[in-house]
Coordinates of C-alpha atoms in Angstrom, one line a residue:
X1 CA 231.8 84.3 -70.1
X2 CA 234.8 83.1 -68.0
X3 CA 233.7 80.6 -65.3
X4 CA 236.1 80.4 -62.4
X5 CA 236.2 77.2 -60.4
X6 CA 235.3 77.4 -56.7
X7 CA 237.4 74.4 -55.7
X8 CA 239.4 75.5 -52.6
X9 CA 242.2 73.1 -53.4
X10 CA 242.6 74.3 -57.0
X11 CA 242.3 78.0 -55.9
X12 CA 245.0 77.4 -53.3
X13 CA 247.3 75.7 -55.8
X14 CA 246.9 78.5 -58.2
X15 CA 247.6 81.1 -55.6
X16 CA 250.7 79.2 -54.4
X17 CA 252.0 79.1 -58.0
X18 CA 251.3 82.8 -58.4
X19 CA 253.2 83.6 -55.2
X20 CA 256.2 81.8 -56.5
X21 CA 256.0 83.5 -59.9
X22 CA 255.8 87.0 -58.3
X23 CA 258.2 86.5 -55.5
X24 CA 260.3 89.6 -55.2
X25 CA 258.4 91.4 -58.1
X26 CA 258.0 95.1 -57.4
X27 CA 254.6 96.1 -56.1
X28 CA 254.3 99.1 -58.4
X29 CA 251.4 98.1 -60.8
X30 CA 249.8 101.5 -60.5
X31 CA 252.8 103.4 -61.6
X32 CA 254.3 100.8 -64.0
X33 CA 254.3 101.7 -67.8
X34 CA 253.0 98.2 -68.4
X35 CA 249.9 98.9 -66.4
X36 CA 246.7 97.5 -68.1
X37 CA 248.9 95.8 -70.7
X38 CA 250.6 93.3 -68.4
X39 CA 250.1 89.5 -68.4
X40 CA 251.0 89.3 -64.8
X41 CA 248.5 91.9 -63.8
X42 CA 245.9 90.0 -65.8
X43 CA 246.9 86.7 -64.2
X44 CA 246.6 88.3 -60.7
X45 CA 243.1 89.5 -61.6
X46 CA 242.1 86.0 -62.8
X47 CA 243.5 84.0 -59.9
X48 CA 243.0 86.3 -56.9
X49 CA 239.7 88.2 -56.9
X50 CA 240.9 90.3 -54.0
X51 CA 243.9 92.7 -54.2
X52 CA 247.1 90.7 -54.2
X53 CA 250.6 92.0 -53.4
X54 CA 253.8 90.1 -54.2
X55 CA 255.7 88.6 -51.3
X56 CA 259.4 88.1 -50.5
X57 CA 262.4 90.5 -50.6
X58 CA 262.5 92.9 -53.5
X59 CA 265.2 92.4 -56.2
X60 CA 267.7 95.2 -56.2
X61 CA 269.1 95.4 -59.8
X62 CA 269.9 98.6 -61.5
X63 CA 267.6 99.6 -64.3
X64 CA 269.6 99.6 -67.6
X65 CA 268.6 102.5 -69.9
X66 CA 271.9 102.4 -71.8
X67 CA 270.6 100.5 -74.8
X68 CA 269.3 102.4 -77.8
X69 CA 265.8 100.9 -78.1
X70 CA 265.0 99.0 -74.9
X71 CA 264.8 99.5 -71.2
X72 CA 266.0 96.5 -69.2
X73 CA 264.6 96.1 -65.6
X74 CA 265.7 92.8 -64.1
X75 CA 263.6 93.6 -61.0
X76 CA 260.5 92.9 -63.0
X77 CA 261.8 89.6 -64.4
X78 CA 259.9 86.5 -63.3
X79 CA 262.4 84.1 -65.0
X80 CA 259.8 82.7 -67.4
X81 CA 262.7 82.4 -69.9
X82 CA 260.5 83.4 -72.9
X83 CA 263.0 86.0 -74.0
X84 CA 265.7 83.3 -74.0
X85 CA 263.6 81.1 -76.3
X86 CA 262.6 84.0 -78.6
X87 CA 266.2 85.2 -79.0
X88 CA 267.5 81.7 -79.6
X89 CA 264.7 79.8 -81.3
X90 CA 262.7 82.4 -83.0
X91 CA 265.6 84.6 -84.2
X92 CA 268.6 82.3 -84.0
X93 CA 270.6 85.1 -82.4
X94 CA 271.1 83.7 -78.9
X95 CA 272.8 86.5 -77.0
X96 CA 270.6 86.3 -73.9
X97 CA 271.6 83.8 -71.2
X98 CA 270.5 82.8 -67.8
X99 CA 272.8 84.1 -65.0
X100 CA 273.1 84.1 -61.2
X101 CA 274.5 86.8 -59.0
X102 CA 277.0 86.0 -56.3
X103 CA 274.1 86.1 -53.9
X104 CA 272.3 83.4 -55.8
X105 CA 269.7 85.5 -57.5
X106 CA 268.9 84.4 -61.0
X107 CA 268.6 87.0 -63.8
X108 CA 268.6 87.2 -67.6
X109 CA 271.6 89.0 -69.2
X110 CA 274.3 88.8 -71.8
X111 CA 277.7 87.1 -71.6
X112 CA 280.0 89.4 -69.6
X113 CA 276.9 91.7 -69.0
X114 CA 277.8 93.5 -72.2
X115 CA 275.4 96.1 -73.6
X116 CA 273.1 94.7 -76.2
X117 CA 274.9 96.3 -79.1
X118 CA 278.3 94.9 -78.1
X119 CA 276.8 91.5 -77.4
X120 CA 275.6 91.0 -81.0
X121 CA 271.9 92.0 -80.6
X122 CA 270.0 92.4 -83.9
X123 CA 267.5 94.7 -82.1
X124 CA 264.6 92.7 -83.7
X125 CA 262.4 93.3 -80.6
X126 CA 261.2 89.7 -80.2
X127 CA 262.4 89.6 -76.6
X128 CA 260.4 92.7 -75.7
X129 CA 257.4 91.3 -77.6
X130 CA 257.2 88.1 -75.5
X131 CA 258.2 89.5 -72.1
X132 CA 255.1 89.3 -69.9
X133 CA 256.2 91.6 -67.1
X134 CA 258.0 94.7 -68.5
X135 CA 261.5 93.4 -67.7
X136 CA 262.4 94.1 -71.3
X137 CA 260.4 97.0 -72.8
X138 CA 260.5 99.5 -75.7
X139 CA 261.8 102.8 -74.4
X140 CA 258.9 104.8 -73.2
X141 CA 259.9 107.9 -75.3
X142 CA 259.6 105.8 -78.5
X143 CA 256.1 104.6 -77.8
X144 CA 254.4 107.1 -75.6
X145 CA 251.1 108.4 -77.1
X146 CA 251.7 106.6 -80.4
X147 CA 249.8 103.9 -82.2
X148 CA 251.5 100.6 -81.8
X149 CA 252.2 100.0 -85.5
X150 CA 253.4 103.6 -86.0
X151 CA 255.8 103.3 -83.0
X152 CA 257.2 99.9 -83.9
X153 CA 257.3 100.3 -87.7
X154 CA 258.0 104.0 -88.3
X155 CA 259.7 103.6 -91.7
X156 CA 256.4 102.4 -93.1
X157 CA 254.0 104.7 -91.3
X158 CA 256.0 107.9 -91.7
X159 CA 256.0 107.3 -95.4
X160 CA 253.0 109.2 -96.7
X161 CA 252.2 106.3 -99.1
X162 CA 252.9 103.7 -96.4
X163 CA 255.2 101.6 -98.6
X164 CA 256.1 98.3 -96.9
X165 CA 259.8 99.1 -96.4
X166 CA 260.9 96.1 -94.4
X167 CA 259.2 93.7 -96.8
X168 CA 261.0 95.0 -99.9
X169 CA 264.3 95.2 -98.1
X170 CA 264.0 91.5 -97.3
X171 CA 263.5 90.8 -101.0
X172 CA 266.6 92.8 -101.8
X173 CA 268.6 90.7 -99.3
X174 CA 267.4 87.6 -101.2
X175 CA 268.3 89.3 -104.6
X176 CA 264.7 89.0 -105.6
X177 CA 264.6 92.4 -107.2
X178 CA 261.3 91.9 -109.2
X179 CA 259.4 91.1 -106.0
X180 CA 261.1 94.0 -104.2
X181 CA 259.9 96.4 -107.0
X182 CA 256.4 94.9 -106.9
X183 CA 256.1 95.7 -103.2
X184 CA 257.0 99.3 -103.9
X185 CA 254.7 99.6 -106.8
X186 CA 251.8 98.3 -104.7
X187 CA 251.7 101.9 -103.3
X188 CA 253.4 104.1 -105.9
X189 CA 253.8 104.1 -109.7
X190 CA 257.1 106.1 -109.5
X191 CA 259.7 103.8 -107.7
X192 CA 262.7 105.0 -109.8
X193 CA 261.7 108.7 -109.5
X194 CA 261.4 108.4 -105.8
X195 CA 264.8 106.7 -105.7
X196 CA 266.2 110.0 -107.0
X197 CA 264.1 112.8 -105.4
X198 CA 262.1 111.5 -102.4
X199 CA 262.7 113.5 -99.3
X200 CA 262.7 110.1 -97.5
X201 CA 260.8 110.7 -94.2
X202 CA 261.1 107.0 -93.7
X203 CA 264.8 107.4 -93.0
X204 CA 264.1 110.1 -90.4
X205 CA 261.9 107.6 -88.5
X206 CA 264.0 104.5 -89.1
X207 CA 264.7 102.8 -85.7
X208 CA 268.1 101.7 -87.0
X209 CA 269.1 105.4 -86.7
X210 CA 268.9 105.0 -82.9
X211 CA 271.5 102.2 -83.1
X212 CA 274.0 104.1 -85.3
X213 CA 272.6 105.4 -88.6
X214 CA 269.3 104.9 -90.5
X215 CA 269.1 102.5 -93.4
X216 CA 269.7 104.3 -96.8
X217 CA 266.1 103.5 -97.9
X218 CA 266.0 106.0 -100.8
X219 CA 269.2 104.6 -102.3
X220 CA 267.9 101.1 -102.1
X221 CA 264.7 102.0 -103.8
X222 CA 266.7 103.6 -106.6
X223 CA 268.9 100.5 -106.9
X224 CA 265.9 98.1 -107.1
X225 CA 264.2 100.2 -109.7
X226 CA 267.2 99.9 -111.9
X227 CA 268.2 96.3 -111.1
X228 CA 264.8 94.7 -111.6
X229 CA 264.0 93.6 -115.2
X230 CA 261.1 95.4 -117.0
X231 CA 257.9 94.2 -115.6
X232 CA 255.2 92.6 -117.8
X233 CA 252.5 94.4 -116.0
X234 CA 249.5 93.1 -114.1
X235 CA 246.2 92.6 -115.8
X236 CA 243.8 95.4 -114.8
X237 CA 240.3 94.8 -113.4
X238 CA 237.5 94.4 -115.9
X239 CA 236.2 97.6 -117.4
X240 CA 233.6 99.4 -115.2
X241 CA 232.2 101.6 -118.0
X242 CA 233.0 104.7 -115.9
X243 CA 235.0 107.6 -117.3
X244 CA 237.4 109.8 -115.3
X245 CA 239.2 113.0 -116.3
X246 CA 242.3 114.1 -114.5
X247 CA 243.4 117.7 -115.0
X248 CA 247.2 117.8 -114.5
X249 CA 249.9 115.3 -115.3
X250 CA 252.1 115.8 -112.3
X251 CA 252.9 113.1 -109.7
X252 CA 249.5 113.5 -107.9
X253 CA 247.4 113.4 -111.1
X254 CA 249.4 110.5 -112.7
X255 CA 249.2 108.5 -109.5
X256 CA 245.5 108.9 -109.2
X257 CA 245.1 108.1 -112.9
X258 CA 247.3 104.9 -112.7
X259 CA 245.4 103.4 -109.7
X260 CA 242.0 104.2 -111.2
X261 CA 243.0 102.6 -114.5
X262 CA 244.1 99.5 -112.6
X263 CA 240.5 99.4 -111.1
X264 CA 239.1 99.2 -114.6
X265 CA 238.0 102.8 -115.1
X266 CA 238.5 104.7 -118.4
X267 CA 241.0 107.5 -117.4
X268 CA 242.2 110.4 -119.5
X269 CA 244.8 112.9 -118.2
X270 CA 244.9 116.4 -119.6
X271 CA 248.2 118.3 -119.4
X272 CA 248.7 121.9 -120.4
X273 CA 252.4 121.5 -121.1
X274 CA 254.0 119.7 -124.1
X275 CA 255.1 116.8 -121.8
X276 CA 253.7 115.0 -118.8
X277 CA 255.3 115.1 -115.4
X278 CA 254.4 118.5 -113.9
X279 CA 257.0 119.7 -111.5
X280 CA 258.9 116.4 -112.0
X281 CA 259.5 117.5 -115.6
X282 CA 259.5 121.3 -115.4
X283 CA 260.5 122.1 -111.8
X284 CA 263.2 119.6 -110.7
X285 CA 266.4 120.0 -112.7
X286 CA 267.9 117.1 -114.7
X287 CA 271.0 116.8 -112.4
X288 CA 268.6 115.6 -109.7
X289 CA 266.2 113.6 -111.9
X290 CA 267.3 112.3 -115.3
X291 CA 264.7 112.8 -117.9
X292 CA 265.0 109.2 -119.3
X293 CA 264.0 107.8 -115.8
X294 CA 261.0 110.1 -115.6
X295 CA 259.8 109.3 -119.2
X296 CA 260.1 105.6 -118.7
X297 CA 257.9 105.6 -115.6
X298 CA 255.3 107.9 -117.3
X299 CA 255.3 105.4 -120.2
X300 CA 254.7 102.6 -117.8
X301 CA 251.6 104.5 -116.5
X302 CA 250.4 105.0 -120.0
X303 CA 250.9 101.2 -120.7
X304 CA 248.7 100.5 -117.7
X305 CA 245.7 102.0 -119.6
X306 CA 246.0 105.7 -118.8
X307 CA 245.5 108.0 -121.8
X308 CA 247.6 111.2 -121.5
X309 CA 246.8 114.2 -123.7
X310 CA 249.4 116.9 -123.6
X311 CA 249.2 120.5 -124.8
X312 CA 245.6 120.6 -123.6
X313 CA 244.9 123.4 -121.1
X314 CA 241.5 122.9 -119.4
X315 CA 239.8 126.2 -118.4
X316 CA 236.4 124.9 -117.5
X317 CA 235.2 121.7 -115.8
X318 CA 231.8 122.0 -117.4
X319 CA 233.3 121.1 -120.7
X320 CA 234.6 117.8 -119.3
X321 CA 231.3 117.0 -117.7
X322 CA 229.7 117.5 -121.1
X323 CA 232.1 114.9 -122.6
X324 CA 230.6 112.2 -120.4
X325 CA 233.1 112.0 -117.6
X326 CA 231.6 110.6 -114.5
X327 CA 234.2 112.1 -112.2
X328 CA 237.0 114.7 -112.4
X329 CA 240.2 115.0 -110.5
X330 CA 241.9 118.4 -110.4
X331 CA 245.6 118.0 -109.8
X332 CA 247.0 121.2 -111.3
X333 CA 249.9 121.7 -108.9
X334 CA 251.4 125.0 -107.8
X335 CA 253.0 126.6 -110.9
X336 CA 252.4 130.3 -110.1
X337 CA 255.4 131.8 -108.3
X338 CA 254.9 134.4 -105.6
X339 CA 256.5 137.8 -105.6
X340 CA 257.9 139.8 -102.7
X341 CA 256.0 143.0 -101.8
X342 CA 259.1 145.2 -101.8
X343 CA 260.2 148.0 -104.1
X344 CA 262.2 147.0 -107.2
X345 CA 260.6 143.6 -107.9
X346 CA 259.5 144.8 -111.4
X347 CA 263.1 145.7 -112.4
X348 CA 264.7 143.9 -115.4
X349 CA 266.9 141.2 -114.0
X350 CA 264.3 140.0 -111.4
X351 CA 263.2 136.5 -112.1
X352 CA 260.5 134.3 -110.5
X353 CA 262.1 131.0 -109.4
X354 CA 259.4 128.6 -110.8
X355 CA 259.3 130.4 -114.1
X356 CA 263.1 130.3 -114.3
X357 CA 263.2 126.6 -113.7
X358 CA 260.4 125.9 -116.2
X359 CA 262.3 127.8 -119.0
X360 CA 265.6 126.0 -118.2
X361 CA 263.9 122.6 -118.1
X362 CA 262.1 123.3 -121.3
X363 CA 265.3 123.9 -123.1
X364 CA 264.7 127.6 -123.6
X365 CA 268.0 129.6 -123.5
X366 CA 268.1 131.6 -120.2
X367 CA 270.6 134.2 -119.5
X368 CA 271.6 135.3 -115.9
X369 CA 274.2 137.8 -114.8
X370 CA 277.5 137.0 -113.2
X371 CA 276.4 137.8 -109.7
X372 CA 273.1 136.0 -108.8
X373 CA 271.2 136.3 -105.5
X374 CA 268.4 133.8 -104.8
X375 CA 265.8 134.8 -102.2
X376 CA 264.3 131.8 -100.4
X377 CA 265.3 128.8 -98.4
X378 CA 263.4 125.9 -99.8
X379 CA 264.2 123.2 -102.3
X380 CA 263.0 125.4 -105.2
X381 CA 265.4 128.1 -104.1
X382 CA 268.3 125.7 -104.1
X383 CA 267.3 124.3 -107.4
X384 CA 267.4 127.9 -108.8
X385 CA 270.7 128.6 -107.2
X386 CA 272.4 125.4 -108.4
X387 CA 271.0 125.9 -111.9
X388 CA 272.4 129.4 -111.9
X389 CA 275.8 128.0 -110.9
X390 CA 275.7 125.7 -113.9
X391 CA 274.9 128.6 -116.1
X392 CA 278.2 130.2 -115.0
X393 CA 277.2 132.6 -112.3
X394 CA 278.6 133.3 -108.8
X395 CA 275.6 132.6 -106.5
X396 CA 274.4 133.7 -103.1
X397 CA 271.3 132.6 -101.4
X398 CA 269.5 134.5 -98.6
X399 CA 266.4 133.4 -96.6
X400 CA 264.3 134.3 -93.6
X401 CA 265.0 131.1 -91.8
X402 CA 268.0 130.3 -89.7
X403 CA 270.6 127.7 -91.1
X404 CA 269.1 125.0 -88.9
X405 CA 265.4 125.7 -89.8
X406 CA 265.8 126.1 -93.6
X407 CA 263.0 124.1 -95.3
X408 CA 265.2 122.7 -98.0
X409 CA 266.4 119.1 -97.6
X410 CA 269.7 118.8 -95.9
X411 CA 271.3 117.0 -98.8
X412 CA 270.2 119.9 -101.1
X413 CA 271.8 122.4 -98.8
X414 CA 275.0 120.3 -98.5
X415 CA 275.3 119.8 -102.3
X416 CA 274.7 123.5 -102.9
X417 CA 277.4 124.5 -100.5
X418 CA 279.8 122.0 -102.1
X419 CA 279.1 123.7 -105.4
X420 CA 280.1 127.1 -104.1
X421 CA 276.8 128.7 -103.1
X422 CA 277.1 131.1 -100.2
X423 CA 274.2 131.1 -97.8
X424 CA 273.0 134.1 -95.8
X425 CA 270.4 132.8 -93.4
X426 CA 268.2 134.9 -91.1
X427 CA 267.7 137.8 -93.6
X428 CA 264.7 139.8 -94.5
X429 CA 264.5 142.0 -97.6
X430 CA 263.7 145.7 -97.7
X431 CA 264.1 146.6 -101.4
X432 CA 265.9 145.7 -104.6
X433 CA 268.5 148.3 -105.5
X434 CA 269.0 149.6 -109.0
X435 CA 271.4 152.0 -110.7
X436 CA 270.9 153.2 -114.3
X437 CA 268.2 150.6 -114.7
X438 CA 270.3 147.7 -113.6
X439 CA 270.2 145.8 -110.4
X440 CA 273.0 146.3 -108.0
X441 CA 271.9 144.4 -105.0
X442 CA 269.3 143.8 -102.3
X443 CA 269.0 145.8 -99.1
X444 CA 268.6 143.4 -96.1
X445 CA 268.1 143.3 -92.4
X446 CA 269.2 140.5 -90.0
X447 CA 266.4 138.5 -88.5
X448 CA 266.6 138.1 -84.7
X449 CA 263.3 136.1 -84.3
X450 CA 260.9 134.4 -86.8
X451 CA 257.5 132.8 -86.2
X452 CA 254.4 132.2 -88.3
X453 CA 250.8 133.1 -87.5
X454 CA 247.7 130.9 -88.0
X455 CA 247.6 131.9 -91.7
X456 CA 251.3 130.9 -92.0
X457 CA 252.3 134.5 -92.5
X458 CA 255.8 135.3 -91.2
X459 CA 256.1 137.3 -88.0
X460 CA 259.6 138.9 -88.1
X461 CA 261.7 140.7 -85.5
X462 CA 264.8 142.4 -86.9
X463 CA 268.1 143.3 -85.3
X464 CA 268.3 147.1 -84.9
X465 CA 271.0 148.7 -87.0
X466 CA 271.7 145.5 -89.1
X467 CA 271.0 147.1 -92.5
X468 CA 273.3 145.8 -95.2
X469 CA 273.4 145.1 -98.9
X470 CA 274.0 141.9 -100.7
X471 CA 275.3 142.6 -104.2
X472 CA 273.7 141.1 -107.3
X473 CA 273.0 141.8 -110.9
X474 CA 270.3 139.2 -111.1
X475 CA 267.7 138.4 -108.4
X476 CA 265.7 135.2 -108.4
X477 CA 262.7 135.2 -106.1
X478 CA 261.8 131.7 -104.9
X479 CA 259.7 132.2 -101.8
X480 CA 256.8 129.8 -102.7
X481 CA 254.2 129.0 -105.3
X482 CA 250.4 128.8 -105.5
X483 CA 248.1 127.0 -107.9
X484 CA 246.8 128.9 -110.9
X485 CA 243.1 128.0 -110.6
X486 CA 241.0 129.0 -113.7
X487 CA 237.8 130.8 -112.8
X488 CA 235.9 128.4 -115.0
X489 CA 236.6 125.6 -112.6
X490 CA 234.1 127.1 -110.2
X491 CA 236.0 125.8 -107.1
X492 CA 236.2 127.4 -103.7
X493 CA 239.7 128.5 -102.6
X494 CA 241.3 128.8 -99.2
X495 CA 242.9 131.9 -97.7
X496 CA 246.3 130.4 -98.8
X497 CA 245.2 130.3 -102.4
X498 CA 244.8 126.5 -102.6
X499 CA 241.7 124.5 -103.6
X500 CA 239.3 123.9 -100.7
X501 CA 238.3 120.3 -100.1
X502 CA 236.0 118.5 -97.6
X503 CA 237.5 117.9 -94.1
X504 CA 237.6 114.2 -94.4
X505 CA 237.8 113.6 -98.2
X506 CA 239.3 115.1 -101.3
X507 CA 235.9 116.1 -102.6
X508 CA 236.1 119.7 -104.0
X509 CA 232.6 121.0 -103.4
X510 CA 231.2 120.1 -106.8
X511 CA 229.4 116.9 -107.6
X512 CA 231.9 114.3 -108.8
X513 CA 234.8 116.7 -108.6
X514 CA 237.9 115.9 -106.4
X515 CA 241.2 117.6 -106.0
X516 CA 244.7 116.4 -104.9
X517 CA 248.4 117.2 -104.7
X518 CA 250.0 120.6 -104.2
X519 CA 246.9 122.4 -105.5
X520 CA 245.3 121.3 -102.2
X521 CA 248.2 121.1 -99.7
X522 CA 250.4 123.8 -101.1
X523 CA 253.9 123.1 -102.4
X524 CA 255.0 119.9 -100.7
X525 CA 257.2 116.8 -101.6
X526 CA 256.9 114.3 -104.4
X527 CA 255.9 111.4 -102.0
X528 CA 253.2 113.6 -100.4
X529 CA 251.8 114.5 -103.8
X530 CA 251.7 110.8 -104.7
X531 CA 250.0 109.9 -101.4
X532 CA 247.4 112.6 -102.1
X533 CA 246.8 111.2 -105.5
X534 CA 246.3 107.7 -104.0
X535 CA 243.7 109.2 -101.6
X536 CA 241.9 110.9 -104.5
X537 CA 241.9 107.7 -106.5
X538 CA 240.4 105.8 -103.6
X539 CA 237.7 108.4 -103.1
X540 CA 236.8 108.5 -106.8
X541 CA 236.6 104.7 -107.0
X542 CA 234.2 104.7 -104.1
X543 CA 232.2 107.5 -105.7
X544 CA 231.9 105.4 -108.9
X545 CA 230.6 102.4 -107.0
X546 CA 233.9 100.6 -106.2
X547 CA 235.2 99.5 -102.9
X548 CA 237.9 102.2 -102.6
X549 CA 240.7 99.7 -102.3
X550 CA 243.4 100.7 -104.8
X551 CA 246.5 98.8 -103.9
X552 CA 248.1 96.7 -106.6
X553 CA 246.7 93.1 -106.8
X554 CA 249.1 90.1 -106.7
X555 CA 251.9 91.7 -104.8
X556 CA 254.4 88.9 -103.8
X557 CA 254.7 87.8 -100.3
X558 CA 257.3 85.7 -98.6
X559 CA 257.3 83.7 -95.4
X560 CA 259.1 85.6 -92.7
X561 CA 262.6 84.3 -92.1
X562 CA 262.8 81.7 -89.3
X563 CA 266.0 83.2 -88.0
X564 CA 268.0 86.4 -88.3
X565 CA 271.2 84.8 -87.1
X566 CA 273.8 86.2 -84.8
X567 CA 276.1 88.7 -86.5
X568 CA 279.0 90.0 -84.5
X569 CA 279.4 93.8 -85.0
X570 CA 275.9 94.1 -86.6
X571 CA 275.1 97.2 -84.6
X572 CA 278.2 98.9 -85.9
X573 CA 277.8 98.2 -89.6
X574 CA 278.2 101.6 -91.3
X575 CA 275.5 103.1 -93.5
X576 CA 276.6 103.2 -97.1
X577 CA 278.0 106.6 -98.2
X578 CA 276.2 108.5 -100.9
X579 CA 278.4 108.7 -104.0
X580 CA 278.4 112.1 -105.7
X581 CA 280.2 113.6 -108.6
X582 CA 283.0 116.0 -107.6
X583 CA 281.7 119.6 -107.5
X584 CA 283.9 120.7 -110.3
X585 CA 282.5 117.9 -112.5
X586 CA 278.9 118.8 -111.6
X587 CA 279.2 122.4 -112.8
X588 CA 280.2 121.3 -116.3
X589 CA 276.6 120.4 -117.1
X590 CA 273.4 118.8 -115.9
X591 CA 274.6 115.3 -115.3
X592 CA 273.2 113.4 -112.3
X593 CA 275.0 114.4 -109.1
X594 CA 274.3 111.2 -107.1
X595 CA 275.8 108.2 -108.8
X596 CA 274.0 105.3 -107.1
X597 CA 275.3 102.1 -105.5
X598 CA 276.3 98.7 -106.7
X599 CA 274.9 95.3 -105.8
X600 CA 277.3 94.5 -103.0
X601 CA 276.6 97.8 -101.3
X602 CA 272.9 97.3 -101.8
X603 CA 272.9 93.9 -100.2
X604 CA 275.0 95.1 -97.3
X605 CA 272.7 98.1 -96.7
X606 CA 269.5 96.0 -96.9
X607 CA 271.1 93.7 -94.3
X608 CA 271.4 96.6 -91.9
X609 CA 267.6 96.7 -91.6
X610 CA 266.3 95.7 -88.1
X611 CA 263.3 94.0 -89.7
X612 CA 261.1 95.7 -87.1
X613 CA 257.9 94.2 -88.5
X614 CA 258.9 90.6 -87.6
X615 CA 257.8 91.1 -84.0
X616 CA 254.3 92.1 -85.2
X617 CA 254.0 88.5 -86.6
X618 CA 254.5 87.0 -83.1
X619 CA 251.1 85.8 -81.9
X620 CA 249.9 88.4 -79.5
X621 CA 249.0 87.6 -75.9
X622 CA 245.4 87.2 -75.0
X623 CA 244.4 88.2 -71.5
X624 CA 241.8 86.1 -69.7
X625 CA 239.3 89.0 -70.2
X626 CA 239.7 88.5 -74.0
X627 CA 237.8 85.3 -73.9
X628 CA 234.0 85.3 -74.0

């Protein structure tokens, strides 16, 4: 309990000091965004038991909202000079200086009152972290209604696997590539794969993007995975004597298997196809993900103690239970393509997208016509379209969504257009047309409005009189996939055709059975499948008597840098460009489209990181009420 002194002389001295600190401070506590999180407010509560209002004339500075990440309100400044010391001594940047107006009013600003970006700010946030009064604050729209860590470190917490992005970027800057790779592998067993095909939600959240452009995190992950020497591998935990079966060797299943093996469990993965990898192997084309990269990382998972059995289709979970497995994870993915419910879908020349990709990626000769129309707007649709281009066809792609709302990744769309794919957005399909048994096209209508109901079924409004035909001699339907769940699994399904799990865990309704990946979520991204596999591994470890903690052990750490250093023009350093093969070269085969970056580029790009996590290492303020 806090005991306040009753000495009148001490109380008067404290009050006098408080009056001086708060002289001219706005009397707006009730409406201030800093309310209930303000050191000054806490100080007032401690020193003055009764309501206290600041005295003296108000400061009349303009509030500066022109900086990308922070709001500067000199009216709330009490000239404590913490921000000066943080900028100069903690970060070694030193752009903040003490100034005086012509009227003799002191304030904190930059030389020449330049905006932070032009003054050489590194946007590390140390000044906002130590400011006691709200004179320097994170912009409200960046923090409103959000968890503090999520708001201040969005690259890490928008990543489904929560990879510690700032940490491994620091290792890259120091050319410590093995440590950078170890930080990534703490959360995922596929660093190189993700360097090629991750949809990088971390970049969407990157605070650097508010300054000029987000850090190219995916390209840096790919560079590190290639630059680091082969790792010797960490020693797994002692054997637990528990056996786990994983059904499906896609990214979710292999991730779950890897982390469970690291915990000492005996793990066997059963895969129906002749090679492991799931959609990484049989869905994503080689021009996006080279097969040698995928095979190497699968081999690393095997060397971690995971037994992978291919060509083994599991049709009943009871058989696995009878083999002595203590737990089972179902990670069968979504390999059954959906059809359109329109006339003509049974015509020769109509292909299902996921089946088409599986055959091409298996090396089976596939023939398409000269005029291919792909129906769908997601990544699978673009994979089909771009593969068909490489098979020599002229390709069109039509989808329900508008150009701005297509679910495919923007770089997939851009690369498809570069390769000559013509896109027809906002189209719905009435029927597939044939003549003499051969496809001639698809009758379409223009979509004027599109929404989805609670069951994710499209609600479509069409433009009257907009009937038209898109010509084609081959139609590839790529409108989505569902899991192919054997009846012998005895698992409950959802209305969307996926496996039903508990609300708060991946338990699948049978004792010891868990499910993860696309079979649970529906077709998603690789990083989300990996995150789902991590969650399943944690749940299974807990079920088997472990503590549920599955992160790699022995991940390197490094002291935070004492200074960032001033860097003129830092805010305007350009994001590295993504190097791609010329479209004409791409269409000659299935060579990788994105060619990667060199060391100099990687070091420069890693140096663009704002290191947002540094401010979270500053000792947080304790209010007087925090002490008991």
